[in-house]
mmCIF file of C-alpha atoms in Angstrom:
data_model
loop_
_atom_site.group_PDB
_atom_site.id
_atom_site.type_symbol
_atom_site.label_atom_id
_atom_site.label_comp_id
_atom_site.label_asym_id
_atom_site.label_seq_id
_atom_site.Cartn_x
_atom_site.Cartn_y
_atom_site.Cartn_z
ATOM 1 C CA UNK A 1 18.042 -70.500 82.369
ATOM 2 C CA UNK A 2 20.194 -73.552 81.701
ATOM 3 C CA UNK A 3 23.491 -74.025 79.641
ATOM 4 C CA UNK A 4 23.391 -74.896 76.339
ATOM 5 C CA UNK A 5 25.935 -77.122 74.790
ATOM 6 C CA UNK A 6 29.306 -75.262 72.885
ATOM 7 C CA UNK A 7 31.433 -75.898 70.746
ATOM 8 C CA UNK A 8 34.985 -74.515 70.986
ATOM 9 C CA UNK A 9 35.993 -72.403 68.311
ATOM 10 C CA UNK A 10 38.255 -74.152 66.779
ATOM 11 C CA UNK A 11 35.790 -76.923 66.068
ATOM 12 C CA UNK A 12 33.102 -74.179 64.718
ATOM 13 C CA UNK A 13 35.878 -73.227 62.034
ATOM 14 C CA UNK A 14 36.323 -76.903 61.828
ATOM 15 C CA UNK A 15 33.069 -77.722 61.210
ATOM 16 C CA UNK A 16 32.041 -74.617 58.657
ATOM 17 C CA UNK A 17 35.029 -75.651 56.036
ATOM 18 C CA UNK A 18 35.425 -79.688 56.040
ATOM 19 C CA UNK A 19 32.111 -80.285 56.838
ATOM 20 C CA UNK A 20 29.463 -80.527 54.374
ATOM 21 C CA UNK A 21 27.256 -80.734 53.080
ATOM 22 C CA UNK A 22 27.762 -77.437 51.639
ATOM 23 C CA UNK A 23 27.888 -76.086 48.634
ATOM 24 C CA UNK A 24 31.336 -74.273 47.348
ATOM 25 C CA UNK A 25 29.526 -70.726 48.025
ATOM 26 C CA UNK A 26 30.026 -70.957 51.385
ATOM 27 C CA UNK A 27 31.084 -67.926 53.409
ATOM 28 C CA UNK A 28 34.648 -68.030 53.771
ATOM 29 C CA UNK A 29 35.084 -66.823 57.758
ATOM 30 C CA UNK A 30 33.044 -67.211 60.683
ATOM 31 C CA UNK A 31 31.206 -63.198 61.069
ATOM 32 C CA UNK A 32 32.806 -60.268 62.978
ATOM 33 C CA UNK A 33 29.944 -57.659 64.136
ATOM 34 C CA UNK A 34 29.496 -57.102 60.219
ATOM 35 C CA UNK A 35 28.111 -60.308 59.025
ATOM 36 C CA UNK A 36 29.488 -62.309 56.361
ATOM 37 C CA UNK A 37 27.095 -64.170 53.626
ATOM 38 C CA UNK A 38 24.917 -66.887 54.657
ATOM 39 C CA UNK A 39 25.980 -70.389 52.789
ATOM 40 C CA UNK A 40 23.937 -70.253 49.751
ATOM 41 C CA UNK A 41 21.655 -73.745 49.402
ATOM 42 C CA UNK A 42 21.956 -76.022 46.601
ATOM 43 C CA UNK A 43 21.237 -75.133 43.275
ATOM 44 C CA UNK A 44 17.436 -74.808 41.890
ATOM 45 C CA UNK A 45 18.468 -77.661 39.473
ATOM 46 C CA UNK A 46 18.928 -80.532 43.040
ATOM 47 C CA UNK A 47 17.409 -82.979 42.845
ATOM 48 C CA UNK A 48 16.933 -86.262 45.126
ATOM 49 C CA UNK A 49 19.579 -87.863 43.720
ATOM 50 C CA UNK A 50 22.581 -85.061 44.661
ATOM 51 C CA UNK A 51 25.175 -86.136 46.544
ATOM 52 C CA UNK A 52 25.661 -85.070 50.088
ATOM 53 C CA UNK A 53 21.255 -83.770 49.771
ATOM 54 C CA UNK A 54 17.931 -84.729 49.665
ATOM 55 C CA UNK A 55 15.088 -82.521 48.469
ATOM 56 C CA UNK A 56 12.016 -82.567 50.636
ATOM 57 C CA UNK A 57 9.041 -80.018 48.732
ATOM 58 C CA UNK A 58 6.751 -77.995 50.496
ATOM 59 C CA UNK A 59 3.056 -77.999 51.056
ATOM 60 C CA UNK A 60 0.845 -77.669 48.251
ATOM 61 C CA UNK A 61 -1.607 -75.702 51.408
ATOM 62 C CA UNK A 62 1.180 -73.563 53.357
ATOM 63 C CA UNK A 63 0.392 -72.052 56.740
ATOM 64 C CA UNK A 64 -0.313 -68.800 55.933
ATOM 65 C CA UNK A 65 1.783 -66.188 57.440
ATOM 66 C CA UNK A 66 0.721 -62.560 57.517
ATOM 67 C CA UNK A 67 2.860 -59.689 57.350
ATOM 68 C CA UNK A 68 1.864 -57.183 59.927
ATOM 69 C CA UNK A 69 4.849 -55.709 61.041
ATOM 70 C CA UNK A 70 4.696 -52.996 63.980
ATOM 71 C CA UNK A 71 7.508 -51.185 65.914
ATOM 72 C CA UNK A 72 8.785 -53.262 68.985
ATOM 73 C CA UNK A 73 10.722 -50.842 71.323
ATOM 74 C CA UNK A 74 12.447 -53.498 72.762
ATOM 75 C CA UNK A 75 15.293 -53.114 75.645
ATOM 76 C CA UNK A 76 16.830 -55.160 78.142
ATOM 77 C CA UNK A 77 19.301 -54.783 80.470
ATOM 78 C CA UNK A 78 22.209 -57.530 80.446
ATOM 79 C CA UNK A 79 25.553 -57.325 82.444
ATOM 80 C CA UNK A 80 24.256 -53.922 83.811
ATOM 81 C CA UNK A 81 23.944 -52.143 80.834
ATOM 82 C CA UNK A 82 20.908 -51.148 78.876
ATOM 83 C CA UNK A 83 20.630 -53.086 74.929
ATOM 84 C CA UNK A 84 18.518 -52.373 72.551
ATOM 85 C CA UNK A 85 17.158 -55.078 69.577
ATOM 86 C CA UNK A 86 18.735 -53.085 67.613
ATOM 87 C CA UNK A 87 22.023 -53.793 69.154
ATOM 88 C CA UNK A 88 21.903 -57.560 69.778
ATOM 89 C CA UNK A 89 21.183 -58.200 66.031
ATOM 90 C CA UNK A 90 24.646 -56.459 65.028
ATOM 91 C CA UNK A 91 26.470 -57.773 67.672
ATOM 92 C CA UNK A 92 25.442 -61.146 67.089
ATOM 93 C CA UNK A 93 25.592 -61.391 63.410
ATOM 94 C CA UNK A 94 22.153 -62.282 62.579
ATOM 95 C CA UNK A 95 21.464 -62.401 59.136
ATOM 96 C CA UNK A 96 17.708 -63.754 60.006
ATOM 97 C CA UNK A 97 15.166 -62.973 62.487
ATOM 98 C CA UNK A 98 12.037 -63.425 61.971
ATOM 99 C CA UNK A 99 9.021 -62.772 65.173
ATOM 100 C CA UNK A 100 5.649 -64.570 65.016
ATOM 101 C CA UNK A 101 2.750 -63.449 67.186
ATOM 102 C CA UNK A 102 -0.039 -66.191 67.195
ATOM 103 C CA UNK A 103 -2.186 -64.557 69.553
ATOM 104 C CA UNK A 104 -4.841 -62.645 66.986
ATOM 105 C CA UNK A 105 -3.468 -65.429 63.511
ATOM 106 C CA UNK A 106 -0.662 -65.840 62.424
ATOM 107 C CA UNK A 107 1.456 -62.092 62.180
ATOM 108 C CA UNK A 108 5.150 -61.882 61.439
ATOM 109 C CA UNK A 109 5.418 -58.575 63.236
ATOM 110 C CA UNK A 110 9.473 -58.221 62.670
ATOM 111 C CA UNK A 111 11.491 -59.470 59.972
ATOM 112 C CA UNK A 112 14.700 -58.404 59.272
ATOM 113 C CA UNK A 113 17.918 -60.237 57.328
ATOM 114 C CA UNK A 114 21.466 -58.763 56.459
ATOM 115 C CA UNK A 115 23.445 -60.321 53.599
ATOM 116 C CA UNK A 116 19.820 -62.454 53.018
ATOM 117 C CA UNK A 117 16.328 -62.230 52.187
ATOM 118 C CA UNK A 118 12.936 -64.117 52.862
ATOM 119 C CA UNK A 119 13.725 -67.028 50.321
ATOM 120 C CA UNK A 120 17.415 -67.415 52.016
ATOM 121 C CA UNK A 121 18.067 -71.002 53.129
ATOM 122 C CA UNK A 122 19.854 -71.461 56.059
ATOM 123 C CA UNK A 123 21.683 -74.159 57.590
ATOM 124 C CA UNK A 124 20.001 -75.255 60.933
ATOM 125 C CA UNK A 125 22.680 -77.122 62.212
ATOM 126 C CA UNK A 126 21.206 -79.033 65.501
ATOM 127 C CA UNK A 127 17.892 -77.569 65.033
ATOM 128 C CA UNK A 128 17.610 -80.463 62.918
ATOM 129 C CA UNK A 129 17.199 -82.886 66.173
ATOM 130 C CA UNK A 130 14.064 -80.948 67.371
ATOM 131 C CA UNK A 131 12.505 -82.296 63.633
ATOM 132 C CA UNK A 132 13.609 -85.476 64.635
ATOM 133 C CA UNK A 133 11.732 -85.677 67.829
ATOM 134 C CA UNK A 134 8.977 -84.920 65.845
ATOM 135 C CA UNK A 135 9.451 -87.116 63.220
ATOM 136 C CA UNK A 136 9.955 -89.832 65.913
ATOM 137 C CA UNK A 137 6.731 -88.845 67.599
ATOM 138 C CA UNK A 138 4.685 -89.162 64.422
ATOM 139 C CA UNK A 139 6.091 -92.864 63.964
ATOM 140 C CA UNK A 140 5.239 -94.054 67.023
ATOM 141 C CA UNK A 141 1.528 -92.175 67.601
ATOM 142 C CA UNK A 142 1.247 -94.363 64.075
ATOM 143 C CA UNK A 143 2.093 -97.453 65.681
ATOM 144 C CA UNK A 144 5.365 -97.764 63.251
ATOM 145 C CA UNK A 145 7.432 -97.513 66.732
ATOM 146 C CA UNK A 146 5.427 -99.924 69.264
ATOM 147 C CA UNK A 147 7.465 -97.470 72.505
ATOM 148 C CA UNK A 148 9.933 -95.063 73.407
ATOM 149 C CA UNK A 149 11.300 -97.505 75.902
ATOM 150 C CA UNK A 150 11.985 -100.409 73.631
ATOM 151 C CA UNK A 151 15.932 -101.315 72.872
ATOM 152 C CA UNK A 152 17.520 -99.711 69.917
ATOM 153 C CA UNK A 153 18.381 -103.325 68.287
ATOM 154 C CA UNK A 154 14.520 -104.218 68.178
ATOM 155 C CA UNK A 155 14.640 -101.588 65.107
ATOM 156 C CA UNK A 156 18.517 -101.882 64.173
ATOM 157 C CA UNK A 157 19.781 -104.970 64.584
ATOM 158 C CA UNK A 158 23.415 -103.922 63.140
ATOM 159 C CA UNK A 159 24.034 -102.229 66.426
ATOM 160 C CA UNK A 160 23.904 -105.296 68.504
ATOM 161 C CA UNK A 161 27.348 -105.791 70.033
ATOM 162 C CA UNK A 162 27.621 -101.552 69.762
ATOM 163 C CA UNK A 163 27.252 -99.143 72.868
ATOM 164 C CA UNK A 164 24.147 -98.856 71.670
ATOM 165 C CA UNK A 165 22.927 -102.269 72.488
ATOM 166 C CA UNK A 166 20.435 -102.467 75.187
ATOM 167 C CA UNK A 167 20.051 -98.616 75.218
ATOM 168 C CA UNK A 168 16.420 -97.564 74.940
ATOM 169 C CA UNK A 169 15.125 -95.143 72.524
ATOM 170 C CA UNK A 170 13.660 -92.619 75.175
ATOM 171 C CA UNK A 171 17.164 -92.369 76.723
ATOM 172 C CA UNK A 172 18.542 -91.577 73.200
ATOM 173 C CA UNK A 173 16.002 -88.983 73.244
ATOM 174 C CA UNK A 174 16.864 -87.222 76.561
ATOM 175 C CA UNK A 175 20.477 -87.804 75.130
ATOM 176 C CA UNK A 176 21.266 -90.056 78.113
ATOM 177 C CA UNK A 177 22.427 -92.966 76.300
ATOM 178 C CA UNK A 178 25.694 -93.836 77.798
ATOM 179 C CA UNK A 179 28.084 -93.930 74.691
ATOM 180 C CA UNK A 180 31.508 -92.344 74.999
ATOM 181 C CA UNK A 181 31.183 -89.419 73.381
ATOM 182 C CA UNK A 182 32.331 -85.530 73.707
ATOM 183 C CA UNK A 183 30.576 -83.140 71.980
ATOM 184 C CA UNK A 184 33.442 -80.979 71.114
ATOM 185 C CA UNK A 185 35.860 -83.537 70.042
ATOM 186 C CA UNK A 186 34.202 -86.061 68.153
ATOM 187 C CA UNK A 187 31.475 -84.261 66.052
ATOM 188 C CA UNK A 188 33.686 -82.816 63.394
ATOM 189 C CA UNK A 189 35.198 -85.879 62.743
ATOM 190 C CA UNK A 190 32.025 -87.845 62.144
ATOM 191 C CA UNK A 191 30.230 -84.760 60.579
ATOM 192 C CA UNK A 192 33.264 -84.448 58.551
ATOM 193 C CA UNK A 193 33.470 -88.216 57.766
ATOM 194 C CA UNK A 194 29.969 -88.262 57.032
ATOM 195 C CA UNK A 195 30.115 -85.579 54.778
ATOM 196 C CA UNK A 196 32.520 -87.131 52.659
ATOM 197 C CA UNK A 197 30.629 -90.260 52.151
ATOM 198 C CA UNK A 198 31.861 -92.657 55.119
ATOM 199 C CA UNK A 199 28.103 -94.315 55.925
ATOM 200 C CA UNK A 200 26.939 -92.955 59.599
ATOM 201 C CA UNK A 201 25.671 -96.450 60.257
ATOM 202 C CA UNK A 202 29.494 -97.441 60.310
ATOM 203 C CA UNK A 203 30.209 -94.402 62.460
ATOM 204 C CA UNK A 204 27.203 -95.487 64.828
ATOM 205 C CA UNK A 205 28.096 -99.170 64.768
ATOM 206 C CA UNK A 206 31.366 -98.245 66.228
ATOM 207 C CA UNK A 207 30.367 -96.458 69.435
ATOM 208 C CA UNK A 208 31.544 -97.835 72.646
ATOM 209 C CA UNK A 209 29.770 -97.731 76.082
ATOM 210 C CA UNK A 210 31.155 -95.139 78.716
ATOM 211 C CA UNK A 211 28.632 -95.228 81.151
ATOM 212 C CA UNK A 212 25.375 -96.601 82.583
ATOM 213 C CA UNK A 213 22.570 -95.202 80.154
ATOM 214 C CA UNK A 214 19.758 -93.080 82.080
ATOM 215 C CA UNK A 215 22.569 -91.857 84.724
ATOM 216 C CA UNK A 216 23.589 -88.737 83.472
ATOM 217 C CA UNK A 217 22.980 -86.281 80.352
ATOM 218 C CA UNK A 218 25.833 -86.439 77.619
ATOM 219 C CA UNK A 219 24.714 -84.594 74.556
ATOM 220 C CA UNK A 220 25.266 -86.631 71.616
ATOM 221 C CA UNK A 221 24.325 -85.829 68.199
ATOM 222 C CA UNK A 222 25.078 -89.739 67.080
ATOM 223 C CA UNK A 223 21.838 -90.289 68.917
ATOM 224 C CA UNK A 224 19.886 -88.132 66.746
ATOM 225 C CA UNK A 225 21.224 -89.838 63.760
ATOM 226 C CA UNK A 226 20.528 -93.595 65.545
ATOM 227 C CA UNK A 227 17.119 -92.039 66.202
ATOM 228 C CA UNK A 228 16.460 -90.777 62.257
ATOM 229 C CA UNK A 229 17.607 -94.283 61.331
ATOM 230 C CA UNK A 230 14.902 -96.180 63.325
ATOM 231 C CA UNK A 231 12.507 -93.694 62.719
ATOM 232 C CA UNK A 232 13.612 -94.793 58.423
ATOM 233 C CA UNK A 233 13.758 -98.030 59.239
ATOM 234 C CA UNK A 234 10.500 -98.393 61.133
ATOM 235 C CA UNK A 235 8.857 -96.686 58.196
ATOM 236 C CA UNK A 236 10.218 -98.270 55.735
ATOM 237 C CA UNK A 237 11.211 -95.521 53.618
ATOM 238 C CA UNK A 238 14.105 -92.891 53.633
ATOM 239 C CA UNK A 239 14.053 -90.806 56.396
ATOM 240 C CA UNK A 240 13.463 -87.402 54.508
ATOM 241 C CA UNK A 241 10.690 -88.994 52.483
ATOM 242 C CA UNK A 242 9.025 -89.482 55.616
ATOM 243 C CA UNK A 243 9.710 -85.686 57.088
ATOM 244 C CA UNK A 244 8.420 -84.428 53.403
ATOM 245 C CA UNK A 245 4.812 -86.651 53.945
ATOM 246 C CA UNK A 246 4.061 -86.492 57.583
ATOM 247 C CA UNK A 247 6.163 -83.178 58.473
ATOM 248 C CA UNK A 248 7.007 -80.535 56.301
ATOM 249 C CA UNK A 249 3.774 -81.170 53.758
ATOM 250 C CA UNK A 250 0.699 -81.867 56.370
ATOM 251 C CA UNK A 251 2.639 -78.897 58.765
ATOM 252 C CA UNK A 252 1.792 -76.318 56.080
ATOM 253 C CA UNK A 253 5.742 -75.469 54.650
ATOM 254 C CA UNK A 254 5.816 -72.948 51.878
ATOM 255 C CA UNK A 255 9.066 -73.331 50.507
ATOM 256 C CA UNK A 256 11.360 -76.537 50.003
ATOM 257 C CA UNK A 257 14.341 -77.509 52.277
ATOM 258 C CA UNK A 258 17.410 -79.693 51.621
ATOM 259 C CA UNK A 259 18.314 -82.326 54.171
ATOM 260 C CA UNK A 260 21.836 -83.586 54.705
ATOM 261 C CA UNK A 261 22.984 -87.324 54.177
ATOM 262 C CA UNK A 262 26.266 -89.063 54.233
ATOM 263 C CA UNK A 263 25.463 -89.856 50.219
ATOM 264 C CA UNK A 264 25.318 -93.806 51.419
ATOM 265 C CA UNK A 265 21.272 -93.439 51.651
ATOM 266 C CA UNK A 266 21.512 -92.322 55.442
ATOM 267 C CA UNK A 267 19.908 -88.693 56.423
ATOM 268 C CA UNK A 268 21.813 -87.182 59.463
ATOM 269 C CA UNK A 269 19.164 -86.779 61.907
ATOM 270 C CA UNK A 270 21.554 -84.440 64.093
ATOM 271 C CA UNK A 271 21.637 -81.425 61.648
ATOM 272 C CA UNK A 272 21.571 -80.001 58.221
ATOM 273 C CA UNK A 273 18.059 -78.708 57.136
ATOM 274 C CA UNK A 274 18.494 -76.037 54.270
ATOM 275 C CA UNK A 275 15.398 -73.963 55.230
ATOM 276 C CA UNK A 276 13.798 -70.571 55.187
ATOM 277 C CA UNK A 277 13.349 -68.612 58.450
ATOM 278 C CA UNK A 278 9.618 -68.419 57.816
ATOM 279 C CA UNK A 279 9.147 -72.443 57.987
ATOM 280 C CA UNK A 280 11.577 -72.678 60.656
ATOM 281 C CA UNK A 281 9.064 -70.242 62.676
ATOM 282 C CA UNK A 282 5.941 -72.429 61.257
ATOM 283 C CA UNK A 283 7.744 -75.463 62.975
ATOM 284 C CA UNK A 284 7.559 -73.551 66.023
ATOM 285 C CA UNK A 285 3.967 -72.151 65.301
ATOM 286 C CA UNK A 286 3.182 -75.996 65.211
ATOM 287 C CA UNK A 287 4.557 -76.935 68.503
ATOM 288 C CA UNK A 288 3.193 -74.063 69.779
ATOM 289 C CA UNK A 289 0.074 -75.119 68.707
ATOM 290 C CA UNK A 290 -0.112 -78.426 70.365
ATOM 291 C CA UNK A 291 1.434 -79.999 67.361
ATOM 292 C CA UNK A 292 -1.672 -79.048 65.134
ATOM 293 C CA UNK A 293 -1.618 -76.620 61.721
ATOM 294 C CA UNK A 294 -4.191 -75.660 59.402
ATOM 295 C CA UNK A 295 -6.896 -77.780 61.030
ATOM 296 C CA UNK A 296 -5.110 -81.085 61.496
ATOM 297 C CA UNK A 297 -2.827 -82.939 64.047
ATOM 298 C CA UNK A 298 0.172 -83.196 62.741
ATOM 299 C CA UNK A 299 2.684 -84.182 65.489
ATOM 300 C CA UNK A 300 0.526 -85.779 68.568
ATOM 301 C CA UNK A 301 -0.068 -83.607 71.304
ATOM 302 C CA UNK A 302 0.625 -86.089 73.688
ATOM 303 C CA UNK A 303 4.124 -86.276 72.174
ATOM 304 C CA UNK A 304 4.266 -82.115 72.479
ATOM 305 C CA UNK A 305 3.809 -82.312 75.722
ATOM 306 C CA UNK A 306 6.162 -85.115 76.663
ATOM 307 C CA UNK A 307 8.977 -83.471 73.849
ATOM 308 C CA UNK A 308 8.698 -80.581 76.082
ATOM 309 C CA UNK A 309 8.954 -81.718 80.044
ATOM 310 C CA UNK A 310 11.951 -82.056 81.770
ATOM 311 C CA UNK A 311 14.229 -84.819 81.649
ATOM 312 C CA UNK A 312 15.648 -86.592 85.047
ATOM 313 C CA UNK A 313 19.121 -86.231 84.367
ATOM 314 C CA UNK A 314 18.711 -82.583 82.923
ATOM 315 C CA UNK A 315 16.074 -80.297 83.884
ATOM 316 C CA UNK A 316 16.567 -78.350 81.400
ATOM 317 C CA UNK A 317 16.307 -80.593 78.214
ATOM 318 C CA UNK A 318 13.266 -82.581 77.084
ATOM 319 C CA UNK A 319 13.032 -84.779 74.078
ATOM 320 C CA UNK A 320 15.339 -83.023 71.985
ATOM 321 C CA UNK A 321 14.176 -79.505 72.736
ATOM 322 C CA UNK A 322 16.065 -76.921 75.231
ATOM 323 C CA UNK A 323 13.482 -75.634 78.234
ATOM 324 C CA UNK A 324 13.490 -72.751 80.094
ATOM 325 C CA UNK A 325 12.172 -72.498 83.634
ATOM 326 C CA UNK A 326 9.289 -69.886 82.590
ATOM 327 C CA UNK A 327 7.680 -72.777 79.966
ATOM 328 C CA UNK A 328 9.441 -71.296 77.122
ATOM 329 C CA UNK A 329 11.154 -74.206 75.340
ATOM 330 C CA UNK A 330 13.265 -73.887 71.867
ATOM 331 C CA UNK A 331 15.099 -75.849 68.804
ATOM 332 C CA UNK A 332 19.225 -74.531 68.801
ATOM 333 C CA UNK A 333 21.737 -75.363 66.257
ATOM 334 C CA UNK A 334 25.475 -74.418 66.379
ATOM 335 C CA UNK A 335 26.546 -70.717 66.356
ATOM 336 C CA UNK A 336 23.259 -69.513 67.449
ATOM 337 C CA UNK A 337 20.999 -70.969 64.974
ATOM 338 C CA UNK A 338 17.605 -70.531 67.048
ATOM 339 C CA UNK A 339 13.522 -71.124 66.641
ATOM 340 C CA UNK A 340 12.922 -70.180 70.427
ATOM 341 C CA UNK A 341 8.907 -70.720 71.206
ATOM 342 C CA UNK A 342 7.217 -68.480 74.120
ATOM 343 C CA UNK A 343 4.047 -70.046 75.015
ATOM 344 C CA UNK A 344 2.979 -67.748 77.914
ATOM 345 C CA UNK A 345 3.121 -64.598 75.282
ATOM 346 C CA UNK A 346 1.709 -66.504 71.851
ATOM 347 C CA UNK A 347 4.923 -65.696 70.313
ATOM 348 C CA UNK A 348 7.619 -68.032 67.928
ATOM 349 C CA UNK A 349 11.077 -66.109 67.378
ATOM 350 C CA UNK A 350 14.013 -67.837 64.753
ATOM 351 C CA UNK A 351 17.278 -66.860 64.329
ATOM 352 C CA UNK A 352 19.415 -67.862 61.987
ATOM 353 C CA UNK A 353 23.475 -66.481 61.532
ATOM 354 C CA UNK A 354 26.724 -68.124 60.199
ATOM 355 C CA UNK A 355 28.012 -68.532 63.742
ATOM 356 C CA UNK A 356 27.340 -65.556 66.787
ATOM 357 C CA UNK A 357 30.560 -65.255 68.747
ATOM 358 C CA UNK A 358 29.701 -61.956 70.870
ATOM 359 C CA UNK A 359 26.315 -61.464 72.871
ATOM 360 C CA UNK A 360 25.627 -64.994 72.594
ATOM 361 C CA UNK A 361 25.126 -65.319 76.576
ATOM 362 C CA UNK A 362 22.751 -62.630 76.931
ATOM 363 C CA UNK A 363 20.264 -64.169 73.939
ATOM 364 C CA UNK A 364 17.335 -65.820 76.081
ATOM 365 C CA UNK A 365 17.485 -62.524 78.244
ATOM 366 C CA UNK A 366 17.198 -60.981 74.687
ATOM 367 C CA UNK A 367 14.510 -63.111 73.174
ATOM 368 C CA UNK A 368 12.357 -62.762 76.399
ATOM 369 C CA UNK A 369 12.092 -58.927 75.993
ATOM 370 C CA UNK A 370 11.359 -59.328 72.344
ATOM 371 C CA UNK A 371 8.626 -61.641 73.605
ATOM 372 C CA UNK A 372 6.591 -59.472 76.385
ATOM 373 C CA UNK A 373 7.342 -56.563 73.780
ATOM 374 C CA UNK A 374 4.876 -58.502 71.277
ATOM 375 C CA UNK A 375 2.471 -59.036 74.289
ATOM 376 C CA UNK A 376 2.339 -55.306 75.110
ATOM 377 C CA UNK A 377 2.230 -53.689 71.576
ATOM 378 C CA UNK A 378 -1.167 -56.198 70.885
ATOM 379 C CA UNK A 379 -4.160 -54.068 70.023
ATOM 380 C CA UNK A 380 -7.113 -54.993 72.326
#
């Protein structure tokens, strides 16, 4: 088990009013036991052009997903006393969950939402760096990103003279880049900043070195952005034009999803996917997969495999995804936004809520028994 980054709560609340982008409907309080709304997504009527989004459409050939749902009798013991499923949903405000056994196909075997339902966008928060891995991966197994361990300023040379300069790519992946930066503090400014139109490239550009890159692990969601951007640049095209063609279409995604920019042309990279619960857990069906769906490689496997190994400064932390000692590995966004992957059992779980402020330390201990309770309850 290995600690996750958090946010104080004064930042959350900071973050869930003045930053966007988000549409007006947005849930006025972070949830007590009894959830509160979900922030609604954009209006049907978005288009491309919207301030503060960018549509990315779905696959015209979605993975299929098929419901076979069957009772889990799931419990776990935590802090010496006995939970049930049951329990942990409530008590962490989930307003999505959605559990994917790939053993047999593809079987959602427990759904459940609260204040929601199946077509229910939700806000991914850092989630969204996991998709950047992957969109990174794709660029370079194309040969649009020549390595990993090339400098940032061969693909952006307006962050020459930055704390980025001389940092290499792969250490912005295992968030080891060496830029002053504290999690806590200066991500609602920048996400707020960003949201109201100041261009991230500015906000990137402005970063100051605060330690030798490769040393240590400082998560830092500027690098995600600085890694979207090369990933755009590299390309040639915007970076959610390039999710919607080699990601979210060839990966077999049902339904659309909004990305969030800074309205200057500039996708975030660090967070903001609009999506349903069902193509969050198809992301993780792909990576469980080997980064293949519906017959074809999508995301490399080589680039799987290396997303998903341990990094030298944190053990726990690949290439933008969160590992686990037992192989498990998983994609988390702020306030418990989670598409957690078991490979040893076959099985993808996503959870999505507004923020989860109680039971949020017993969650992997949670997600592990869901996981073996799919693995028992298989027929045959």
């Amino acid at each position: 088990m290995h600690t996750r980054p958090r946010i104080a709560a004064a930042a959350i609340v900071a973050a869930a009013f003045l930053a966007g982008p988000v549409p007006a409907a947005r849930a006025s309080a972070p949830p007590t036991p009894a959830p509160t709304p979900p922030p609604a997504p954009p209006p049907a009527a978005t288009t491309e052009t919207t301030r503060g989004f960018d549509l990315v459409r779905p696959s015209a050939d979605p993975v299929r997903l098929r419901d076979a749902p069957r009772r889990l009798a799931v419990t776990y013991t935590f802090g010496g006393q006995k939970r049930t499923l049951d329990d942990f949903l409530a008590r962490t405000g989930t307003q999505g969950f959605v559990v994917l056994d790939a053993r047999s196909g593809q079987d959602v075997v427990f759904e459940r939402y609260s204040f929601a339902a199946r077509d229910t966008r939700f806000q991914s928060w850092s989630m969204a760096k996991s998709f950047t891995s992957a969109a990174f991966g794709i660029a370079l197994g194309e040969g649009l990103i020549s390595s990993a361990d090339d400098p940032v300023t061969r693909y952006l040379p307006e962050l020459r003279g930055s704390g980025y300069d001389g940092v290499s790519l792969r250490n912005l992946l295992r968030m080891s880049s060496g830029i002053q930066w504290d999690e806590t503090l200066d991500v609602p400014p920048v996400h707020v900043a960003a949201s109201l139109g100041y261009p991230l490239p500015k906000l990137a550009a402005g970063r100051k070195r605060g330690w030798e890159p490769g040393s240590r692990f400082e998560y830092t969601s500027m690098n995600s952005f600085v890694l979207s951007w090369v990933v755009s640049r590299a390309a040639g095209k915007p970076f959610h034009t390039y999710v919607q063609e080699k990601i979210w279409k060839p990966a077999g995604m049902e339904s659309s999803v909004y990305l969030g920019n800074d309205s200057n042309g500039s996708n975030m990279g660090y967070c903001c996917f609009y999506a349903t619960d069902r193509d969050f857990a198809r992301f993780g069906l792909l990576y469980l997969r080997g980064g293949t769906a519906n017959g074809r490689q999508v995301v490399p496997r080589s680039w799987v495999e290396e997303s998903t190994r341990p990094s030298p400064a944190n053990k726990g932390y690949g290439l933008h995804w969160w590992l686990d000692d037992d192989g498990a590995f998983s994609a988390n966004g702020l306030g418990g936004q989670l598409i957690y992957v078991f490979p040893e059992h076959d099985v993808v779980i996503v959870k999505s809520t507004l923020a989860t402020i109680l039971a949020e330390d017993e969650t992997e201990t949670a997600f592990r028994a869901v996981a073996a309770e799919v693995a028992r309850t298989r027929q045959g």
